[in-house]
Coordinates of C-alpha atoms and ligand atoms in Angstrom, one line a residue:
X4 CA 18.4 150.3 162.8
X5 CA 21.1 148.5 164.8
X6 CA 24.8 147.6 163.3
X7 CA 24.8 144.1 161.8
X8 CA 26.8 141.7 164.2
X9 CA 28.6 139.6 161.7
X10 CA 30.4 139.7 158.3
X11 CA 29.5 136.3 156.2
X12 CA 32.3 136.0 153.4
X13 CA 29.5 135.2 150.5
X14 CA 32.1 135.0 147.6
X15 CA 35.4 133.8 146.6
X16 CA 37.7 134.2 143.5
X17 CA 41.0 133.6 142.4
X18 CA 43.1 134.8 139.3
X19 CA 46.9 133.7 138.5
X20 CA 49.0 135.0 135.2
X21 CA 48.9 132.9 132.6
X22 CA 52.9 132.2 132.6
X23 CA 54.5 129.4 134.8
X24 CA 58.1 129.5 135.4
X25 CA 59.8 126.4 136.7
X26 CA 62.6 126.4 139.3
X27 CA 64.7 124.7 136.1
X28 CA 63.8 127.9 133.9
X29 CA 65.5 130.0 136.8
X30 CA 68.0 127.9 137.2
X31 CA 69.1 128.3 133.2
X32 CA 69.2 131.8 134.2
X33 CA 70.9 132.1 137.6
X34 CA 72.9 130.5 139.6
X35 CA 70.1 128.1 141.7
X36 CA 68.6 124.4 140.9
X37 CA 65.5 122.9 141.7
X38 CA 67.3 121.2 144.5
X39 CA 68.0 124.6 146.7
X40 CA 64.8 126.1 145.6
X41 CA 62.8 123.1 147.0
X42 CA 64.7 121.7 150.3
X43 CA 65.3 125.8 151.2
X44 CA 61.6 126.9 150.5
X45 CA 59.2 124.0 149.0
X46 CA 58.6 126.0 146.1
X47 CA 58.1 124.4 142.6
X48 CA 56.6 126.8 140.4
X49 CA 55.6 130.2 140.6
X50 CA 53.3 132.1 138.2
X51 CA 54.7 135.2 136.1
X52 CA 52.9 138.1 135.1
X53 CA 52.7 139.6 131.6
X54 CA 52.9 143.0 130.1
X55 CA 49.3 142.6 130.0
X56 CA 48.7 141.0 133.0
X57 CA 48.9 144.3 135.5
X58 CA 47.5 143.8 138.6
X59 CA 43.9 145.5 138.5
X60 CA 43.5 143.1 135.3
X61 CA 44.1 139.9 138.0
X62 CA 42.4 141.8 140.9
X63 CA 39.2 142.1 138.5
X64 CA 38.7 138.6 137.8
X65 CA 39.0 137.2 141.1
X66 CA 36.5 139.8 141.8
X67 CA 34.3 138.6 139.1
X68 CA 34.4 135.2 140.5
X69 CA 34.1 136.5 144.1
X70 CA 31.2 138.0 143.0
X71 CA 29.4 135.7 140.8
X72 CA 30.2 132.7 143.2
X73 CA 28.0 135.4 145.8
X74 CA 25.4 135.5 143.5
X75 CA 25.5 139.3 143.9
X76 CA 25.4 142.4 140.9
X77 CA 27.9 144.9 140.9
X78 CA 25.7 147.3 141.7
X79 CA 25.1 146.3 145.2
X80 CA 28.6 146.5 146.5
X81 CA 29.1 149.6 148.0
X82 CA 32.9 149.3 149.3
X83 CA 35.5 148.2 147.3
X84 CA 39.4 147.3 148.7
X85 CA 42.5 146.6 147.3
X86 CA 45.3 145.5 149.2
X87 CA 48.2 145.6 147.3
X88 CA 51.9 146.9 147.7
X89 CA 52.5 146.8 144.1
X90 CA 49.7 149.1 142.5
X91 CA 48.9 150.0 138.9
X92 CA 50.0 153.4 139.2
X93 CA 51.5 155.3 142.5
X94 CA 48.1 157.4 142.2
X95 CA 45.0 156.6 142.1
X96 CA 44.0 153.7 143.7
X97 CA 43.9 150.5 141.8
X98 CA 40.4 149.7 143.7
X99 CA 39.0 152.5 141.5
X100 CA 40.3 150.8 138.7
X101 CA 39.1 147.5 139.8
X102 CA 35.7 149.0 140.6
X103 CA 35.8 150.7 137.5
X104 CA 36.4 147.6 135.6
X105 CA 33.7 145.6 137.5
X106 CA 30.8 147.7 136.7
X107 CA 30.0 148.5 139.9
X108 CA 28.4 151.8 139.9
X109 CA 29.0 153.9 143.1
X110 CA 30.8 152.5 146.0
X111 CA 33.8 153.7 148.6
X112 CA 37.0 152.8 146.6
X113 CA 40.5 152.4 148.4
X114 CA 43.8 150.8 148.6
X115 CA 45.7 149.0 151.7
X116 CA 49.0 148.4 152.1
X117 CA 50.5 146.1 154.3
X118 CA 52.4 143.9 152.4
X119 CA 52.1 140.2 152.4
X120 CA 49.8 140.5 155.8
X121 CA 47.4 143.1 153.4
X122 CA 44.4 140.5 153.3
X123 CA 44.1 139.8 156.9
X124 CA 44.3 143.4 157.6
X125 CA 41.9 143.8 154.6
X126 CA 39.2 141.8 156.2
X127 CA 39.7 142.9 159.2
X128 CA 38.9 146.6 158.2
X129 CA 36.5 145.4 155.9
X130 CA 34.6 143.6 159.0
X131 CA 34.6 146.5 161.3
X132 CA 33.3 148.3 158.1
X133 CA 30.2 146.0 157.9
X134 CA 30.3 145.8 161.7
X135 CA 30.0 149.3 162.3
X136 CA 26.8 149.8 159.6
X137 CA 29.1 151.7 157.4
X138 CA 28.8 149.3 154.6
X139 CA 26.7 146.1 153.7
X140 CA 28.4 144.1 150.4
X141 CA 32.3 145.0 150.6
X142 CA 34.5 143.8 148.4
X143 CA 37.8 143.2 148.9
X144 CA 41.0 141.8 146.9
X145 CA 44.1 141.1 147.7
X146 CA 46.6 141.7 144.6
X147 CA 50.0 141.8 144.2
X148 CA 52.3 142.2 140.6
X149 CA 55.4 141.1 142.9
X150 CA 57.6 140.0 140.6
X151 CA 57.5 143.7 139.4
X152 CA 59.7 144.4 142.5
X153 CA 62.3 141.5 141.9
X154 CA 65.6 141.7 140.4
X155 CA 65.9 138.9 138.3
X156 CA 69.9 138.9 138.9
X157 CA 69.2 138.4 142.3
X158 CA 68.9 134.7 143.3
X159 CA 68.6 135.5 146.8
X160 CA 64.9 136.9 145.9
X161 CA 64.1 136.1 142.8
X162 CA 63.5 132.7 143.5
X163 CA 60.6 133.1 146.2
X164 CA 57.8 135.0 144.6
X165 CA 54.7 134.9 141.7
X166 CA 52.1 137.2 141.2
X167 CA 48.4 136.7 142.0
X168 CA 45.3 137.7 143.3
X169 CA 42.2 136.6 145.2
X170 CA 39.2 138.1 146.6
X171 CA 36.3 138.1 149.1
X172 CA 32.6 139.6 148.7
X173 CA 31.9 140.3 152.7
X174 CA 28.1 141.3 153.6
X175 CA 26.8 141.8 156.2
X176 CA 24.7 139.2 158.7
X177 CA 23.2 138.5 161.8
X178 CA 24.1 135.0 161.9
X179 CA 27.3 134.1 163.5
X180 CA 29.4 133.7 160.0
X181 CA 32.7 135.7 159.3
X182 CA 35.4 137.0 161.8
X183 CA 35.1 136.3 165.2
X184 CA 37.9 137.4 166.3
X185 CA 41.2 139.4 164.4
X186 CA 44.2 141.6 165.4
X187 CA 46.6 143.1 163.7
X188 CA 50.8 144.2 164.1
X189 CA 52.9 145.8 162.9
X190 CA 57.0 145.9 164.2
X191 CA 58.0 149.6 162.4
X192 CA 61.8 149.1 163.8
X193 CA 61.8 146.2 161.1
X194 CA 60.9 148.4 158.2
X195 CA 64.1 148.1 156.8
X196 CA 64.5 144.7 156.7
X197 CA 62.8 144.2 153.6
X198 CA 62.6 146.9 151.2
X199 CA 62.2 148.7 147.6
X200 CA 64.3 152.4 148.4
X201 CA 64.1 154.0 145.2
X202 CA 60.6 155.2 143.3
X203 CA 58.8 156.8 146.2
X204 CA 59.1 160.7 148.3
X205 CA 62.1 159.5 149.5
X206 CA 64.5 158.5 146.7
X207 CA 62.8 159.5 143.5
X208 CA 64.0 157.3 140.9
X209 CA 67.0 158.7 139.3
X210 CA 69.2 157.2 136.6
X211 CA 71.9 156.5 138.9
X212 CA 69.8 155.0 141.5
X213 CA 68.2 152.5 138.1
X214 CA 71.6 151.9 137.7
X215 CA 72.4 150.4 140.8
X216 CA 69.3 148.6 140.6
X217 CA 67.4 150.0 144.0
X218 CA 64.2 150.2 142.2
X219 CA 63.9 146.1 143.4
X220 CA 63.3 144.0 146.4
X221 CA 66.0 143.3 149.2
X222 CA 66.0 141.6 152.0
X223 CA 67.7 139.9 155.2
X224 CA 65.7 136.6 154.8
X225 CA 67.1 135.1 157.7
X226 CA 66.1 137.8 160.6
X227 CA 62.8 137.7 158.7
X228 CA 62.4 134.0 159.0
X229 CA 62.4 134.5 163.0
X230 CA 60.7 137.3 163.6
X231 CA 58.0 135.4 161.0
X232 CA 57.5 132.5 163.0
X233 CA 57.3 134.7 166.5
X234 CA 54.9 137.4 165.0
X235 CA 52.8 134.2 163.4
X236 CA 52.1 132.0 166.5
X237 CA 51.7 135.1 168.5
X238 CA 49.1 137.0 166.9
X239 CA 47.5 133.1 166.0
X240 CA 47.2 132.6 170.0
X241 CA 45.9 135.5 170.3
X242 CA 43.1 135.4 167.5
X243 CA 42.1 131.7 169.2
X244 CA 41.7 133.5 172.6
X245 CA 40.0 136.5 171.3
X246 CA 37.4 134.3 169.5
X247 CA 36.7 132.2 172.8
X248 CA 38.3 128.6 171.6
X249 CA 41.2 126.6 171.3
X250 CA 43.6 125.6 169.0
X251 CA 41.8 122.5 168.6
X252 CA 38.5 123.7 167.4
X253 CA 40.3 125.2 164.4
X254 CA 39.6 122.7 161.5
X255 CA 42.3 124.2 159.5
X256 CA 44.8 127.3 159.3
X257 CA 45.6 128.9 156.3
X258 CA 48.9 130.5 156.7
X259 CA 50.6 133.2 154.5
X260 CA 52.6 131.1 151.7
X261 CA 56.1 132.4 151.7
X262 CA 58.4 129.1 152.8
X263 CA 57.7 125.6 153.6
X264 CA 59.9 125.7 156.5
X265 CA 58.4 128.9 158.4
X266 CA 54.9 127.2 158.4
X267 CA 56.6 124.0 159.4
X268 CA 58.5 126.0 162.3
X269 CA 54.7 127.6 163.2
X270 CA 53.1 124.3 163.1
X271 CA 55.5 123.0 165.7
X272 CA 55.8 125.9 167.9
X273 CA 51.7 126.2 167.9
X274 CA 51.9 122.3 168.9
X275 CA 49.9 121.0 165.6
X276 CA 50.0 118.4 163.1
X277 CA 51.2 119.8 159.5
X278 CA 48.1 118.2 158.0
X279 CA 46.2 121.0 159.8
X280 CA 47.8 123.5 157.8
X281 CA 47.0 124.6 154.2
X282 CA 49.7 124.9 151.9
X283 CA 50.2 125.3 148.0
X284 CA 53.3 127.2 148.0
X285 CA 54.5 124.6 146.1
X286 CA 52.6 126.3 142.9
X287 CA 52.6 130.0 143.7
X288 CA 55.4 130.9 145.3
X289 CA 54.8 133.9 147.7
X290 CA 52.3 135.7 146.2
X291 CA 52.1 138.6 148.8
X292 CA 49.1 139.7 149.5
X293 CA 47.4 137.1 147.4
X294 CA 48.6 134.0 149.0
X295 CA 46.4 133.8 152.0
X296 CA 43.2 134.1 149.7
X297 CA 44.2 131.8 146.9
X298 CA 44.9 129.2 149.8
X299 CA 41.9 129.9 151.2
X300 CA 40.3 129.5 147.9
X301 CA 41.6 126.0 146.8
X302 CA 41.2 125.3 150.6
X303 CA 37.5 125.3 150.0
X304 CA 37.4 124.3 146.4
X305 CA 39.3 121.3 147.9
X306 CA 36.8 120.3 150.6
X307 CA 39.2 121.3 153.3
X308 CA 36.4 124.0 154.7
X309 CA 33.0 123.6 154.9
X310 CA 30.1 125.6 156.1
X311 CA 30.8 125.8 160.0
X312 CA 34.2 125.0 160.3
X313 CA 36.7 127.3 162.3
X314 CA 39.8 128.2 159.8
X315 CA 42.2 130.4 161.2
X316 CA 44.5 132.8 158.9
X317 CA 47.8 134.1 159.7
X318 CA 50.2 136.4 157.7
X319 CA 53.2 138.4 158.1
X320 CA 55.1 140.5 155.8
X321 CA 57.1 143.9 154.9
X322 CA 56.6 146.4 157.5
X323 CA 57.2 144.2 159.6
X324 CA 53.4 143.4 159.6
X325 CA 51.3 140.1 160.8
X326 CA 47.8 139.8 161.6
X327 CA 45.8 136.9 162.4
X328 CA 41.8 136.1 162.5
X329 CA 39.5 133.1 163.3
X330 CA 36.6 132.7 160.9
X331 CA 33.9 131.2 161.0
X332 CA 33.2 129.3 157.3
X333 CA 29.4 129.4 155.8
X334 CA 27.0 131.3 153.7
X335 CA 24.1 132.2 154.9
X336 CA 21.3 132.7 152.4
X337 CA 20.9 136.1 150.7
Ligands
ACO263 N1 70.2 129.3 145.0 C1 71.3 128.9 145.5 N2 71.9 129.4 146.5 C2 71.3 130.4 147.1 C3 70.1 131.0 146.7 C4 69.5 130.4 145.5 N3 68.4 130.9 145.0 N4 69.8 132.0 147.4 C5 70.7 132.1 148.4 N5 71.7 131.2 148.2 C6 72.8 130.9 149.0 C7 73.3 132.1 149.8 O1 74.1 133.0 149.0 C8 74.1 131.5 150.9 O2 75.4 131.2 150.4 P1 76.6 131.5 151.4 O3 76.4 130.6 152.6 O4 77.8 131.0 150.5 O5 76.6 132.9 151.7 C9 73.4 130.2 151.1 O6 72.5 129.9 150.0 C10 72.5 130.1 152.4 O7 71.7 131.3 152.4 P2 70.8 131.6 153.7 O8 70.3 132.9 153.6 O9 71.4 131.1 154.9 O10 69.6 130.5 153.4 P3 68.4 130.2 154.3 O11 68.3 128.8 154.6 O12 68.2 131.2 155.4 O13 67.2 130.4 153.2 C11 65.5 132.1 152.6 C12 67.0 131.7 152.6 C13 64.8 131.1 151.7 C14 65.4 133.5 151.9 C15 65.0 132.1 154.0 O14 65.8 132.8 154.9 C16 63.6 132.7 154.1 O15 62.6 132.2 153.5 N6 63.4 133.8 154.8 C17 62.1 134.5 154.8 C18 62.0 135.4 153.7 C19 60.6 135.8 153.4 O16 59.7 135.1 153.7 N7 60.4 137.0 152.8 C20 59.1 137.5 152.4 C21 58.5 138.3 153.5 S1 56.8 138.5 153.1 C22 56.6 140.0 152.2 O17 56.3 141.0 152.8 C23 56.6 140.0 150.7

């Protein structure tokens, strides 16, 4: 039998916490307002998790509704990925626990990390996956517990991120539906930049190391901002290429949520109208490796995609990573 030549996304799902924290909440807590929150970043609101609220617990129910909206059982997923920097536990993967959760019975179960970029690289591997025969009905999530990272103290972060997941059920097709065209980056000399140092092989967590609070987030925002934008409309170009069109055939990008003023700066530089652009930042904050789905999601919800329409997603993140794809909306029957 010959490999399948497409990936159709059959399914979408979403799940948020249940807690909203205002930029006014922060700003009783830390030195901010609402005012330097929103002209720096655009963001609003941003969704907090609970001690509850771990992130297989949101990475199952967007898979749920990924897979219910696909009209597909549990039991014919065979693949199952998580991309998340912030797992569960440092061992095992959280997509055993999400697969685990689900019901579904026997399947390839594994986690990706790559940061805020995670669910572009996600469905990229996923694709090839499909592509290559090696799986039919993937699923894959993109999670991300973020705030878990963040130093509350620190306004400099703490302002910019929620916690949130969405998810994808990818199976394969031979009608021309899914990726056409993806590549991913990564910029290692940047690693750095934006880190957590203590809690892994290389600083185990010490008292002393708690102490000086390295177990969160830091970050030079600014030199992130640029090499953002460059590693955005890059590897965007180069997805539009790769698939055979132009920027014009795209309907509408979805671009990774993390400030109002990098996707403005993208928009420009790419040479297109903001209203071409997705964005709910505004809600969610930077949700990692959730924000491109759950703008996806709404996107779609919203009436911004519909079946045949060319949406192109771009990301970057930690690493420094960035990936971009063109896709190719619609679901074709089962
Ligand atoms: N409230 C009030 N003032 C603040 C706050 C805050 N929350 N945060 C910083 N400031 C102050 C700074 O201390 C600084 O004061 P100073 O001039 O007296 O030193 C001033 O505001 C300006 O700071 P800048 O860093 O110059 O502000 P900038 O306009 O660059 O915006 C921001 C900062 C929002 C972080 C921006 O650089 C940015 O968005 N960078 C990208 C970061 C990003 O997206 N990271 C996520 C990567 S994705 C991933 O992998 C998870």
């Amino acid at each position: 039998m010959s490999s399948p030549r497409y990936a159709a996304i059959m399914g979408w799902g979403m799940a948020v916490p249940r807690r909203v924290v205002t930029n006014d909440e922060l700003a009783r807590r830390i030195d901010t307002s609402d005012e330097w929150i929103r002209t720096r970043t655009g963001i609003t609101q941003r969704h907090v998790a609970g001690p509850d609220e771990h992130t297989s617990v949101i990475a199952t129910a967007a898979g749920r509704e990924a897979l219910e909206r696909a009209g597909l059982a549990p039991a014919a997923v065979d693949t199952v990925i998580v991309a998340t920097c912030t797992p569960d536990r440092p061992f095992p993967a959280t997509a055993s626990t999400v697969q685990h959760n689900l019901g579904i019975p026997r399947a390839g179960a594994f986690d990706l990390a790559a940061a805020c970029s995670g669910f572009v690289y996600g469905l990229s591997v996923g694709t090839g996956l499909v592509k290559s025969g090696m799986s039919r009905t993937l699923l894959l999530v993109a999670a991300d517990i973020f705030t878990h990272l963040i130093d509350w103290e620190d306004r400099n972060t703490c302002v910019l991120f929620g916690d949130g997941a969405g998810a994808v059920v990818l199976r394969a097709t031979e009608q021309p539906s899914g990726l056409l065209s993806s590549n991913i980056g990564s910029w290692g000399e940047g690693e750095g930049l934006m880190a957590v140092d203590a809690g892994g092989t290389r600083l185990p967590a010490t008292p002393d190391l708690l102490a000086q609070r390295r177990q969160y987030v830091y970050m030079h925002g600014r030199e992130i901002f640029k090499h953002a934008v460059r590693g955005m409309c890059e590897s965007a170009e180069q997805a539009v290429t790769d698939a055979g069109v132009g920027l014009d055939a795209i309907r509408l990008v979805v671009p990774h949520q993390a400030n109002l003023r990098i996707i403005e700066a993208v928009a420009k530089r790419l040479g297109l109208p903001m209203e071409r652009f997705f964005v709910n930042l505004d809600r969610y904050g930077n949700t990692s490796a959730a924000s491109v789905p759950i703008a996806l999601y709404e996107a779609v919800q919203q009436g911004r995609v519909v079946d045949g329409d060319l949406v192109l997603l771009t990301a970057f993140g930690g690493g420094l990573t960035w990936g971009s794809c063109v896709v190719r909306w619609g679901t074709p029957a089962l």
